[in-house]
GROMACS .gro file of C-alpha atoms in nm:
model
  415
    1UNK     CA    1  -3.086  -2.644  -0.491
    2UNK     CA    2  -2.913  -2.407  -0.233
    3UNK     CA    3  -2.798  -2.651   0.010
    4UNK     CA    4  -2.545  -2.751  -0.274
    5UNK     CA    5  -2.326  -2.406  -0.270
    6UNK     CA    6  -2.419  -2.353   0.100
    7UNK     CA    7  -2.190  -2.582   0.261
    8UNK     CA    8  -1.925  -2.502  -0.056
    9UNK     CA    9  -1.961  -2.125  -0.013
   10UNK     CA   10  -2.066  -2.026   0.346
   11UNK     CA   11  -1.880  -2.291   0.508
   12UNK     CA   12  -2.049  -2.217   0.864
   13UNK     CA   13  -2.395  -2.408   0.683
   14UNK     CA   14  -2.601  -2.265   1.014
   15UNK     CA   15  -2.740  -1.968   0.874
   16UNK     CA   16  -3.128  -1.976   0.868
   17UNK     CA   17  -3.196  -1.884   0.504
   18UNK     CA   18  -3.082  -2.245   0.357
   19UNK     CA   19  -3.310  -2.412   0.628
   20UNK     CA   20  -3.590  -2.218   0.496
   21UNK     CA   21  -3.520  -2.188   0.074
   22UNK     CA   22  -3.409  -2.599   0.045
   23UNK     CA   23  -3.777  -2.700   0.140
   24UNK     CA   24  -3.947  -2.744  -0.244
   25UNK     CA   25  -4.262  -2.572  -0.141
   26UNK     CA   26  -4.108  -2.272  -0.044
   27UNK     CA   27  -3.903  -2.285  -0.340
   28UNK     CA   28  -4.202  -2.276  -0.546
   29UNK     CA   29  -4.366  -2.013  -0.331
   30UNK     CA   30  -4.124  -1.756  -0.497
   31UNK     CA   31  -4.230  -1.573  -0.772
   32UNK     CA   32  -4.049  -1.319  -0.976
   33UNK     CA   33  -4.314  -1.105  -0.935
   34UNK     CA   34  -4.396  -1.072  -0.610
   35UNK     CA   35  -4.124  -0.834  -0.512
   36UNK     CA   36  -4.135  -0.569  -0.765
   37UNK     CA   37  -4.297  -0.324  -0.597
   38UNK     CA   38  -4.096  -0.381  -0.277
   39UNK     CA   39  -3.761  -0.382  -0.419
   40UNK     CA   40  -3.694  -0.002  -0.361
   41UNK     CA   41  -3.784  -0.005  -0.012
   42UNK     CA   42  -3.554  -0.302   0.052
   43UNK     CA   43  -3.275  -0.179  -0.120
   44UNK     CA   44  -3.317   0.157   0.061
   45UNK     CA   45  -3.272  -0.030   0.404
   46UNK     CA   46  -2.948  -0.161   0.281
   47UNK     CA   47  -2.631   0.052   0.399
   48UNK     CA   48  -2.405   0.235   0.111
   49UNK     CA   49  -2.557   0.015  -0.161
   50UNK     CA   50  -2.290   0.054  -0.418
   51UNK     CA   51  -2.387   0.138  -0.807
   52UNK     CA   52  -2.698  -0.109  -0.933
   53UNK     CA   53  -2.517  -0.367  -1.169
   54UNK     CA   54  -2.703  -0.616  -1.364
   55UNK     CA   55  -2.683  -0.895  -1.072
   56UNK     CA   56  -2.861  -0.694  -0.823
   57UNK     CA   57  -3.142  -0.559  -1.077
   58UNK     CA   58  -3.247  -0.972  -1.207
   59UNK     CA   59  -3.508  -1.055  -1.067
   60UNK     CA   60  -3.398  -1.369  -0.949
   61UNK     CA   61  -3.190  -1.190  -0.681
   62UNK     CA   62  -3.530  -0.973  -0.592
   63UNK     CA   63  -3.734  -1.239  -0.521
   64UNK     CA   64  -3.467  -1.468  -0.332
   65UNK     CA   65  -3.375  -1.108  -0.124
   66UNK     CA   66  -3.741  -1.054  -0.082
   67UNK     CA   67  -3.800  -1.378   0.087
   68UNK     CA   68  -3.505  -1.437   0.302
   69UNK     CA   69  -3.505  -1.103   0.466
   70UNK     CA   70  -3.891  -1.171   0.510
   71UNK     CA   71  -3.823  -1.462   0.677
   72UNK     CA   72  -3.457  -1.424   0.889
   73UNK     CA   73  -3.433  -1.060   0.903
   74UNK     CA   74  -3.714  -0.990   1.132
   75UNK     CA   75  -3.664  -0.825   1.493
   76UNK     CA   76  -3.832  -1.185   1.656
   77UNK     CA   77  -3.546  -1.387   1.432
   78UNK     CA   78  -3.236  -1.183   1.502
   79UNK     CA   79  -3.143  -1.371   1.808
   80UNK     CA   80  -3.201  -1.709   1.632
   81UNK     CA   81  -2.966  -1.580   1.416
   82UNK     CA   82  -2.668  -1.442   1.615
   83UNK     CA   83  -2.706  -1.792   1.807
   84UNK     CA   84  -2.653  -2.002   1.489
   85UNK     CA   85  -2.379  -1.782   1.293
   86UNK     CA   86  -2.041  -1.926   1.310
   87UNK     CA   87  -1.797  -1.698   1.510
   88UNK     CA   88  -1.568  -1.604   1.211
   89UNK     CA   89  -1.874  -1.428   1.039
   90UNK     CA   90  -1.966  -1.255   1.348
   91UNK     CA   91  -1.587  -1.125   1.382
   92UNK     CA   92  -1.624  -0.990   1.011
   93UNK     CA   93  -1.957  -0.812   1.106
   94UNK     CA   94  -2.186  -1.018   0.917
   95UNK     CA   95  -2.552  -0.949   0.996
   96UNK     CA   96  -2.861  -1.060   0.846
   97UNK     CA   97  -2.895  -0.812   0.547
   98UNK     CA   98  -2.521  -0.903   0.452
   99UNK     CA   99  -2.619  -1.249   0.421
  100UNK     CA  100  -2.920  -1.268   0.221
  101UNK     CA  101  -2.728  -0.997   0.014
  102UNK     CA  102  -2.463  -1.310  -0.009
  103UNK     CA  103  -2.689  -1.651  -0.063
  104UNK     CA  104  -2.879  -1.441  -0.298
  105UNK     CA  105  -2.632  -1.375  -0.527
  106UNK     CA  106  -2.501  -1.727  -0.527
  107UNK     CA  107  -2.889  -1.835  -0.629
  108UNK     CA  108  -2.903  -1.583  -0.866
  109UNK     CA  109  -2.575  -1.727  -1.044
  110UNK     CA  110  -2.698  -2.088  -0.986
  111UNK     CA  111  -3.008  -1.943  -1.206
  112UNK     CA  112  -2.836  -1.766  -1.480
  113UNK     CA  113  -2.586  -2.018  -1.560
  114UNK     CA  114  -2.839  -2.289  -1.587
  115UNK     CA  115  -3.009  -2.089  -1.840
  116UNK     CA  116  -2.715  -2.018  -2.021
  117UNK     CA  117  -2.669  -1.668  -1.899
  118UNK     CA  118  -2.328  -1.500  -1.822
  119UNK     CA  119  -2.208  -1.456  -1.475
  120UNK     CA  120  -2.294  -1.054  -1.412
  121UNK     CA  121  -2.163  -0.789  -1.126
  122UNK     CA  122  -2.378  -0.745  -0.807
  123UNK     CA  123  -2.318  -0.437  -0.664
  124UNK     CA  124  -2.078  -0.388  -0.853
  125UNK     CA  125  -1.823  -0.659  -0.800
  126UNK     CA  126  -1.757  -0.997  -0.912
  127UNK     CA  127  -1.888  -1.312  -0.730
  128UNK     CA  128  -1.637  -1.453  -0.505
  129UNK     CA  129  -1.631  -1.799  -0.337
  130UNK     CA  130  -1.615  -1.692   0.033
  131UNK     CA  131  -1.388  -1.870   0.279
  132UNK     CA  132  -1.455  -1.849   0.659
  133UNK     CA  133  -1.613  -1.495   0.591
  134UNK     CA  134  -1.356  -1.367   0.380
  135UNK     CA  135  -1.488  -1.207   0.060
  136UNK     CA  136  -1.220  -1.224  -0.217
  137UNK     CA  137  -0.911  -1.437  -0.026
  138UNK     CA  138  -0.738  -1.427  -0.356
  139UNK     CA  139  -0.707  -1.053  -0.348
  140UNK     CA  140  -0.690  -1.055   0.038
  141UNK     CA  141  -0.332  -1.267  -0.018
  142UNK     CA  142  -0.176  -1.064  -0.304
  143UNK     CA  143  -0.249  -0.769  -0.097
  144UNK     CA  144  -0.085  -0.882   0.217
  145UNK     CA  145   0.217  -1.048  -0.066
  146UNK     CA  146   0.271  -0.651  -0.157
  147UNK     CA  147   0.289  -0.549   0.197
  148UNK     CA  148   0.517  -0.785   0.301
  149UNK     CA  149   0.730  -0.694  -0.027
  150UNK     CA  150   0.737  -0.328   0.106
  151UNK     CA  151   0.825  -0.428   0.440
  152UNK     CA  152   1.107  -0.634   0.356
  153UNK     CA  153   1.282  -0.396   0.059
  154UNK     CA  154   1.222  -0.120   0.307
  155UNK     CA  155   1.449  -0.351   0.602
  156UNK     CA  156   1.680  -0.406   0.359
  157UNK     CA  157   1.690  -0.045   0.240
  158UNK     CA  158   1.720   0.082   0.580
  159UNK     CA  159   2.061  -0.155   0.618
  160UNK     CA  160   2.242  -0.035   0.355
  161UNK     CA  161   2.135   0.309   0.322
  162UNK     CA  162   2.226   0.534   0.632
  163UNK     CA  163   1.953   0.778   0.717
  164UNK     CA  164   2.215   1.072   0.634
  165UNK     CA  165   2.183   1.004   0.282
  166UNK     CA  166   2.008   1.283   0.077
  167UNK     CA  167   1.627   1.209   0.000
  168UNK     CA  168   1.613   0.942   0.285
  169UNK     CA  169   1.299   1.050   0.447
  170UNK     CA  170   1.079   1.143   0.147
  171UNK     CA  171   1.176   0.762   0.032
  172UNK     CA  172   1.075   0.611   0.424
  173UNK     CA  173   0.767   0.819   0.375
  174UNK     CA  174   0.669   0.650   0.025
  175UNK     CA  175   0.747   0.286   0.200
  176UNK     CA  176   0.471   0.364   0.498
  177UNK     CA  177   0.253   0.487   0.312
  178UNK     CA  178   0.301   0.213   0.116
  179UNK     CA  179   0.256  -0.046   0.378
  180UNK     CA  180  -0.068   0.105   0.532
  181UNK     CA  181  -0.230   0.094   0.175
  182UNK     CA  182  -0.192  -0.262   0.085
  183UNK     CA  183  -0.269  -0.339   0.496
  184UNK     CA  184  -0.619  -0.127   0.436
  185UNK     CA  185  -0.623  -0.339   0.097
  186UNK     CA  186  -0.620  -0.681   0.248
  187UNK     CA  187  -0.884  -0.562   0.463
  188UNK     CA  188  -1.134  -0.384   0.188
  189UNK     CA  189  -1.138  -0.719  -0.015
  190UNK     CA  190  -1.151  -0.959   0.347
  191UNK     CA  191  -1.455  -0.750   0.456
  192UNK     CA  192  -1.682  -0.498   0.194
  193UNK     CA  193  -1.858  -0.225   0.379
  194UNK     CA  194  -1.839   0.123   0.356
  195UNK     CA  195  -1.595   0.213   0.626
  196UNK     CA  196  -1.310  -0.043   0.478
  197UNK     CA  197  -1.375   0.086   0.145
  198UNK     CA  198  -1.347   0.450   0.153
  199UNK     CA  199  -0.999   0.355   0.392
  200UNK     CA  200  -0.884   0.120   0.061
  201UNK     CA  201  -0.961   0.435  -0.183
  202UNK     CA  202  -0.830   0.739   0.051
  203UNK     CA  203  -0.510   0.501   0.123
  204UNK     CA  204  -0.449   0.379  -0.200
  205UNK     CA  205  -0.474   0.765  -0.371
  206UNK     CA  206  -0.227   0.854  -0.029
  207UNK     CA  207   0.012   0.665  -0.244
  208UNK     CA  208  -0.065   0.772  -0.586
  209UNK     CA  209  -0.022   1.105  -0.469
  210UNK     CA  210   0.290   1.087  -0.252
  211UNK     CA  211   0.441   0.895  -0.575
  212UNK     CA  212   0.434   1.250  -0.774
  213UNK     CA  213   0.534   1.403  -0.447
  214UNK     CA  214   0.840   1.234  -0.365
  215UNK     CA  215   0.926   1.227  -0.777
  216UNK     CA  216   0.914   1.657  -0.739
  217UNK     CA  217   1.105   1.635  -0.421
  218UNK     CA  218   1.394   1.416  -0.654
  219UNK     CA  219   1.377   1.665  -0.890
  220UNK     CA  220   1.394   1.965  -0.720
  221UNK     CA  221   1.575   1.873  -0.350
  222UNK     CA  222   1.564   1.870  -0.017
  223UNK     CA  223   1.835   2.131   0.079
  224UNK     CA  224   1.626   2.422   0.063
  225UNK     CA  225   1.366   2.452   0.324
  226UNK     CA  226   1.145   2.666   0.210
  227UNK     CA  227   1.138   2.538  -0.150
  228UNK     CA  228   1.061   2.202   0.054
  229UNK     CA  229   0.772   2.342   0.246
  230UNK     CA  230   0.634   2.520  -0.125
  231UNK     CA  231   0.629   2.212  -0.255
  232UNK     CA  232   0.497   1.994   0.015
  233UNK     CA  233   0.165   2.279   0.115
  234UNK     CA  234   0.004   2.212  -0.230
  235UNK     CA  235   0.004   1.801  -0.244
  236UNK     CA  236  -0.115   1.855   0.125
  237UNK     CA  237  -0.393   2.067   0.045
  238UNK     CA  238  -0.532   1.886  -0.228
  239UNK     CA  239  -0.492   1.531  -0.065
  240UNK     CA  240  -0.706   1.697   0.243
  241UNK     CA  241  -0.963   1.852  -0.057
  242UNK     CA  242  -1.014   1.491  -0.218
  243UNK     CA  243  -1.073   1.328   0.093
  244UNK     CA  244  -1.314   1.629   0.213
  245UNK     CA  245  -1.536   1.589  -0.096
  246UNK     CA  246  -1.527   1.212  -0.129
  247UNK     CA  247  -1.609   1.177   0.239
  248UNK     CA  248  -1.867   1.449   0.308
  249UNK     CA  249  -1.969   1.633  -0.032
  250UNK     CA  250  -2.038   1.305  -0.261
  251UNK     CA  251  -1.851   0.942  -0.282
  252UNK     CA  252  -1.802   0.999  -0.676
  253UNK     CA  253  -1.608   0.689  -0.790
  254UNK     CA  254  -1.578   0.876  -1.129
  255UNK     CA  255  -1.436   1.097  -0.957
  256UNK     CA  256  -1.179   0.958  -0.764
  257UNK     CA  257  -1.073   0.717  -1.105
  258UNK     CA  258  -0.969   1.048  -1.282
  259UNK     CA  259  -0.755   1.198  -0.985
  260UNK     CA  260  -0.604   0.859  -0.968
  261UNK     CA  261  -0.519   0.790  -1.367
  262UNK     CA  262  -0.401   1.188  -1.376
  263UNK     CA  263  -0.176   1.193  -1.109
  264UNK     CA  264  -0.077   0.851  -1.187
  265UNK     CA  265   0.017   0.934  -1.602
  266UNK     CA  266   0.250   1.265  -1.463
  267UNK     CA  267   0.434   1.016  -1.230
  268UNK     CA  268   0.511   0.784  -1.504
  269UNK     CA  269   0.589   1.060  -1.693
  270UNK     CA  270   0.808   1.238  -1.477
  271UNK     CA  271   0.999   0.925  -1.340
  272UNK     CA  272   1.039   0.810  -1.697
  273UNK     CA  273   1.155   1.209  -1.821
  274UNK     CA  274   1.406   1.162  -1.521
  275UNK     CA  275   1.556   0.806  -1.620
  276UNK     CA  276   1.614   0.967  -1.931
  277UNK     CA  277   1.809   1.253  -1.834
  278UNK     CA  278   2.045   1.023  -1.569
  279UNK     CA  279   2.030   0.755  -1.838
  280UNK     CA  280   2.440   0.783  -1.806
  281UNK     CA  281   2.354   0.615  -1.465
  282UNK     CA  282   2.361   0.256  -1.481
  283UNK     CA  283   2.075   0.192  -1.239
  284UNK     CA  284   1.816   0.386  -1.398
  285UNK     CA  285   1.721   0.061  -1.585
  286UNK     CA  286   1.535  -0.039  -1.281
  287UNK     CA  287   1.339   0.202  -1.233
  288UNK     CA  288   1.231   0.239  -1.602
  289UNK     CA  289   1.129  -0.108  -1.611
  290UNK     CA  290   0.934  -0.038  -1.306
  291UNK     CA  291   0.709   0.225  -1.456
  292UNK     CA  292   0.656  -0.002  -1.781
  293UNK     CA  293   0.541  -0.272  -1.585
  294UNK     CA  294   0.291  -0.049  -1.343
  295UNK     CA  295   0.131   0.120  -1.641
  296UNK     CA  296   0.097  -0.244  -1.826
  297UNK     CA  297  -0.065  -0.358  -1.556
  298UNK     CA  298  -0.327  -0.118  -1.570
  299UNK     CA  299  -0.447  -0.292  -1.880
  300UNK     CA  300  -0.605  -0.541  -1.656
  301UNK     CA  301  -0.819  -0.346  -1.479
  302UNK     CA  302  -0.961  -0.173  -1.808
  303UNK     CA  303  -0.996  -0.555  -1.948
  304UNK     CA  304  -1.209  -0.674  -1.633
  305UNK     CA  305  -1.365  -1.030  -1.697
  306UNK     CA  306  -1.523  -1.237  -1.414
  307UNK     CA  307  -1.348  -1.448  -1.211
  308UNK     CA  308  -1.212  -1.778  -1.298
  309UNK     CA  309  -1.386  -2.006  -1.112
  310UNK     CA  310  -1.535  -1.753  -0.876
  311UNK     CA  311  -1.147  -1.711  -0.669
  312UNK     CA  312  -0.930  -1.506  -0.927
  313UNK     CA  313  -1.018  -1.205  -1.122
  314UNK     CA  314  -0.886  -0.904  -1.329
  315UNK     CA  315  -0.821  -0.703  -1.035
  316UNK     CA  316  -0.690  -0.954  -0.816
  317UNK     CA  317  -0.404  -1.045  -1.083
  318UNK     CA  318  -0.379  -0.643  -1.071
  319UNK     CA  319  -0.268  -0.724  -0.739
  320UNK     CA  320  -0.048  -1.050  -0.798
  321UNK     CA  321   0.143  -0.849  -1.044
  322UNK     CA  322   0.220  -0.555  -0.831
  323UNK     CA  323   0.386  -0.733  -0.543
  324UNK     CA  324   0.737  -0.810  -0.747
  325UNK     CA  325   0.773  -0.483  -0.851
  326UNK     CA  326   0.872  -0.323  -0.481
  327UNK     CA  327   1.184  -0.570  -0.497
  328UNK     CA  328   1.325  -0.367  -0.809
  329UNK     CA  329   1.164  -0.013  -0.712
  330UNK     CA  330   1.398  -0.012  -0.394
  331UNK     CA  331   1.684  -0.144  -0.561
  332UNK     CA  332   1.646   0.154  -0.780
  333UNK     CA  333   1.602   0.394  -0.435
  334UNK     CA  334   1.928   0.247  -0.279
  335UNK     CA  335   2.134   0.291  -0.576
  336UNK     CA  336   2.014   0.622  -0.615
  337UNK     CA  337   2.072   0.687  -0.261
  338UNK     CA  338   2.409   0.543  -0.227
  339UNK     CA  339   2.525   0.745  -0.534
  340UNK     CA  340   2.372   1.090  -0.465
  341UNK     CA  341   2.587   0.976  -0.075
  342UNK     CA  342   2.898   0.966  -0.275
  343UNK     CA  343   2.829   1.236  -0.501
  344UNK     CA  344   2.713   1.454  -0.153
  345UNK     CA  345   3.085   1.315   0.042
  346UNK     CA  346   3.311   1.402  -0.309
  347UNK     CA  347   3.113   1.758  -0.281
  348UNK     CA  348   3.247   1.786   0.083
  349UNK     CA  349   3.635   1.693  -0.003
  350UNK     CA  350   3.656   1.932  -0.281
  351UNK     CA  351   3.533   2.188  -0.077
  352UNK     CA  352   3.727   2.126   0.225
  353UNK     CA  353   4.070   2.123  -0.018
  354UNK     CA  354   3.979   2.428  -0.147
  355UNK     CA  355   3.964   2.537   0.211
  356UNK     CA  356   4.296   2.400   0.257
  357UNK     CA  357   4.422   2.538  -0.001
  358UNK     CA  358   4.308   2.899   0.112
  359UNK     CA  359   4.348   2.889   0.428
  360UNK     CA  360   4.647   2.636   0.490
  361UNK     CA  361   4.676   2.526   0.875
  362UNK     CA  362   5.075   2.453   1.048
  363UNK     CA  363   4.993   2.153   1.188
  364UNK     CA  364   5.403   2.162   1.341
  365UNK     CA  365   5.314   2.406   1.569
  366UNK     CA  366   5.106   2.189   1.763
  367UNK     CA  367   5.237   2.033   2.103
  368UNK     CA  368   5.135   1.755   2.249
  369UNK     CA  369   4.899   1.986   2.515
  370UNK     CA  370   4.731   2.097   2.250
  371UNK     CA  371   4.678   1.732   2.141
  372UNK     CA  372   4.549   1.693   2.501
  373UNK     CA  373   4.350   1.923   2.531
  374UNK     CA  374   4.194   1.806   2.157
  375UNK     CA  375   4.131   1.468   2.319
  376UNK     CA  376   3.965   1.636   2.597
  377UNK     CA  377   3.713   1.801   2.429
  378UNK     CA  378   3.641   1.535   2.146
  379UNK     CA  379   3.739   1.215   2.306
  380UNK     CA  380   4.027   1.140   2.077
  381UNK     CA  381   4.349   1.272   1.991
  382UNK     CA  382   4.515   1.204   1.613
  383UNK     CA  383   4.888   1.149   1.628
  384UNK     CA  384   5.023   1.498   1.458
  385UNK     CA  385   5.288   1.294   1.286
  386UNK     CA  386   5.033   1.093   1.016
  387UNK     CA  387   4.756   1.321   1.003
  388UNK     CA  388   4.673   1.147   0.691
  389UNK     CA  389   4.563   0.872   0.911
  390UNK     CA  390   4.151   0.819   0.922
  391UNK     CA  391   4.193   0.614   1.269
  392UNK     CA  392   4.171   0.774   1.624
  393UNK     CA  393   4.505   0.649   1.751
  394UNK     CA  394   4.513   0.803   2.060
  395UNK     CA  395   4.241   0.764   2.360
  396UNK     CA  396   4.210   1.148   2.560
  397UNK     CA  397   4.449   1.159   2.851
  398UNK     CA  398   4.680   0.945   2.696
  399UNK     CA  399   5.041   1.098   2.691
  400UNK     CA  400   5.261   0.801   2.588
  401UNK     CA  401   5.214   0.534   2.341
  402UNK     CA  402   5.231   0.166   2.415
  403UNK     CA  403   5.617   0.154   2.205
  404UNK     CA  404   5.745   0.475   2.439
  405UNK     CA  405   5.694   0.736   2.236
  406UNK     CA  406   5.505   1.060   2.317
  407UNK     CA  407   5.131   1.201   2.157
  408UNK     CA  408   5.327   1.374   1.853
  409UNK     CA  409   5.612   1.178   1.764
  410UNK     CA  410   5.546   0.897   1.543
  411UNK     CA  411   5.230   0.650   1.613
  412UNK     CA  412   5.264   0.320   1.637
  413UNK     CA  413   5.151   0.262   1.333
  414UNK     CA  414   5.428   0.430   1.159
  415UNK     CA  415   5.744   0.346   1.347
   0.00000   0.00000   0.00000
């Protein structure tokens, strides 16, 4: 019975368990019973066992985890069973425990569904076909798609927005932070252990979080720094608290779904409250459209179903319909940015008039060693005669111009 999903869903075929569980008689030597008493024990050897689901707890998986750590697990079989395990499981830490855990769970399935059961969770996730050690490669691709979505829009932000445009770095901040959560993403649903997932969860909240951040920071600006540093000390302090408790007080997944949906519902919120307020803005469109789409996404992961045909699941389409949304979200960023630059540049030209108009300069008593001694200091002279001119004319030093006239008389340009 096993050796059919063995060579479809552990494509190395070598490891020992099939060898041992294909043979009829041992297939008959397992009994549901057997392992009852046992089954704490073995689960307690098993590391950061995730919440009991109804997979795990049928007693089909009990008995087939019983017997194939019994038999391949043991200290005398371990070096049988590095020998025989193809080298992409090894690179993806796959040990013994990890894949009884796996061939179990396929067995289990194989059971259910020929008894007309549904497919349930074991350890609380989805069965996934596997592919050259990879847990959920559906997942693993829409994960790296987002990345590369943030990586790009962030390029292409970076080219058209100069970095002296207000609100630049709180927006480069939101792009790495973005990048390093869907990178720790791809690698969560490649590999499942306990290290990868709390990175996935403490990443994926560093963006949640910095979302409401960086909306304040809009909101409130950058110009001030001490109103910058108020507002930065508390996210700071409470991103440090969650990962304190998740990582040494208790890994409550209850928990960390509430601070997630919270801060989540006050950044659609607030984005949406600010759209509405700029809605004389024609860009804010984008952004709106944005937040509808995030927060109608969500609906699949409160509608989880199993995966269709064991590759593609709720959460994984989660993930699929995420990775678009980055190529409007910075669209909306470099809009914004561009306008609050023009708005910041028309702010500096009124001012400067006014200080024109106050303080009015006689340009006509310059001479052209003044004009000299300008070019001296800032590499460039400007021809006194067409000061209205936005071009450096005149390289420092230079006392005549290439028609014959001298630095203040009329530039070439205007002869």
């Amino acid at each position: 019975m096993l050796i059919r999903w063995a060579g479809l869903r552990r494509p190395s075929g070598g490891f020992l368990f099939c060898k041992v569980m294909v043979g009829p008689s041992h297939a008959r030597g397992i009994t549901r019973t057997a392992v009852a008493a046992s089954l704490a024990a073995l689960l307690l050897c098993l590391f950061d066992v995730a919440s009991a689901s109804p997979g795990d707890q049928s007693a089909e998986y009990k008995s087939c985890l019983r017997r194939c750590r019994g038999i391949n697990c043991t200290q005398e079989k371990q070096t049988t069973f590095r020998s025989g395990q193809a080298w992409y499981l090894a690179l993806l830490l796959w040990d013994c425990a990890d894949e009884c855990r796996h061939e179990c769970m396929w067995h289990a399935v194989d059971v259910l569904q020929a008894n007309g059961k549904p497919v349930p969770q074991f350890h609380g996730k989805w069965p996934f076909w596997r592919f050259y050690g990879i847990q959920e490669p559906a997942s693993v691709i829409f994960s790296i798609l987002n990345g590369i979505c943030h990586l790009w829009m962030w390029r292409k932000f970076r080219r058209l927005v100069p970095p002296s445009a207000p609100f630049y770095a709180i927006w480069k901040g939101q792009a790495v932070l973005s990048i390093n959560a869907w990178f720790w993403s791809a690698v969560f649903h490649a590999r499942d252990t306990p290290l990868t997932e709390k990175l996935d969860y403490y990443c994926a909240f560093s963006v949640v979080l910095y979302s409401l951040y960086s909306l304040c920071m809009r909101v409130l600006g950058t110009k001030s720094a001490w109103l910058s540093i108020s507002v930065t000390m508390p996210f700071a302090a409470f991103f440090v608290y969650h990962i304190q408790y998740l990582n040494f007080v208790h890994f409550d997944y209850g928990y960390n779904m509430k601070a997630n949906v919270i801060t989540g519902l006050l950044n659609s919120i607030g984005w949406l409250g600010w759209c509405w307020h700029h809605r004389q803005r024609g860009y804010v469109w984008k952004g709106i459209i944005v937040v509808f789409m995030l927060d109608a996404l969500l609906l699949l992961e409160l509608g989880d179903f199993p995966p269709w045909h064991f590759l593609v699941d709720a959460h994984a389409l989660w993930h699929l319909g995420t990775a678009p949304l980055p190529l409007l979200w910075y669209r909306f960023l470099i809009d914004d940015s561009l306008y609050e630059l023009r708005e910041k540049k028309n702010a500096g030209k009124v001012a400067n008039g006014l200080h024109d108009w106050f303080f009015p300069s006689d340009e006509s008593t310059r001479t052209p060693k003044d004009v000299q001694n300008d070019g001296e200091e800032f590499a460039a002279g400007q021809c006194t005669s067409c000061l209205s001119h936005d071009e450096f004319l005149i390289k420092a030093k230079v006392q005549v111009t290439q028609n014959g006239n001298s630095i203040g008389e009329d530039c070439p340009k205007c002869v």
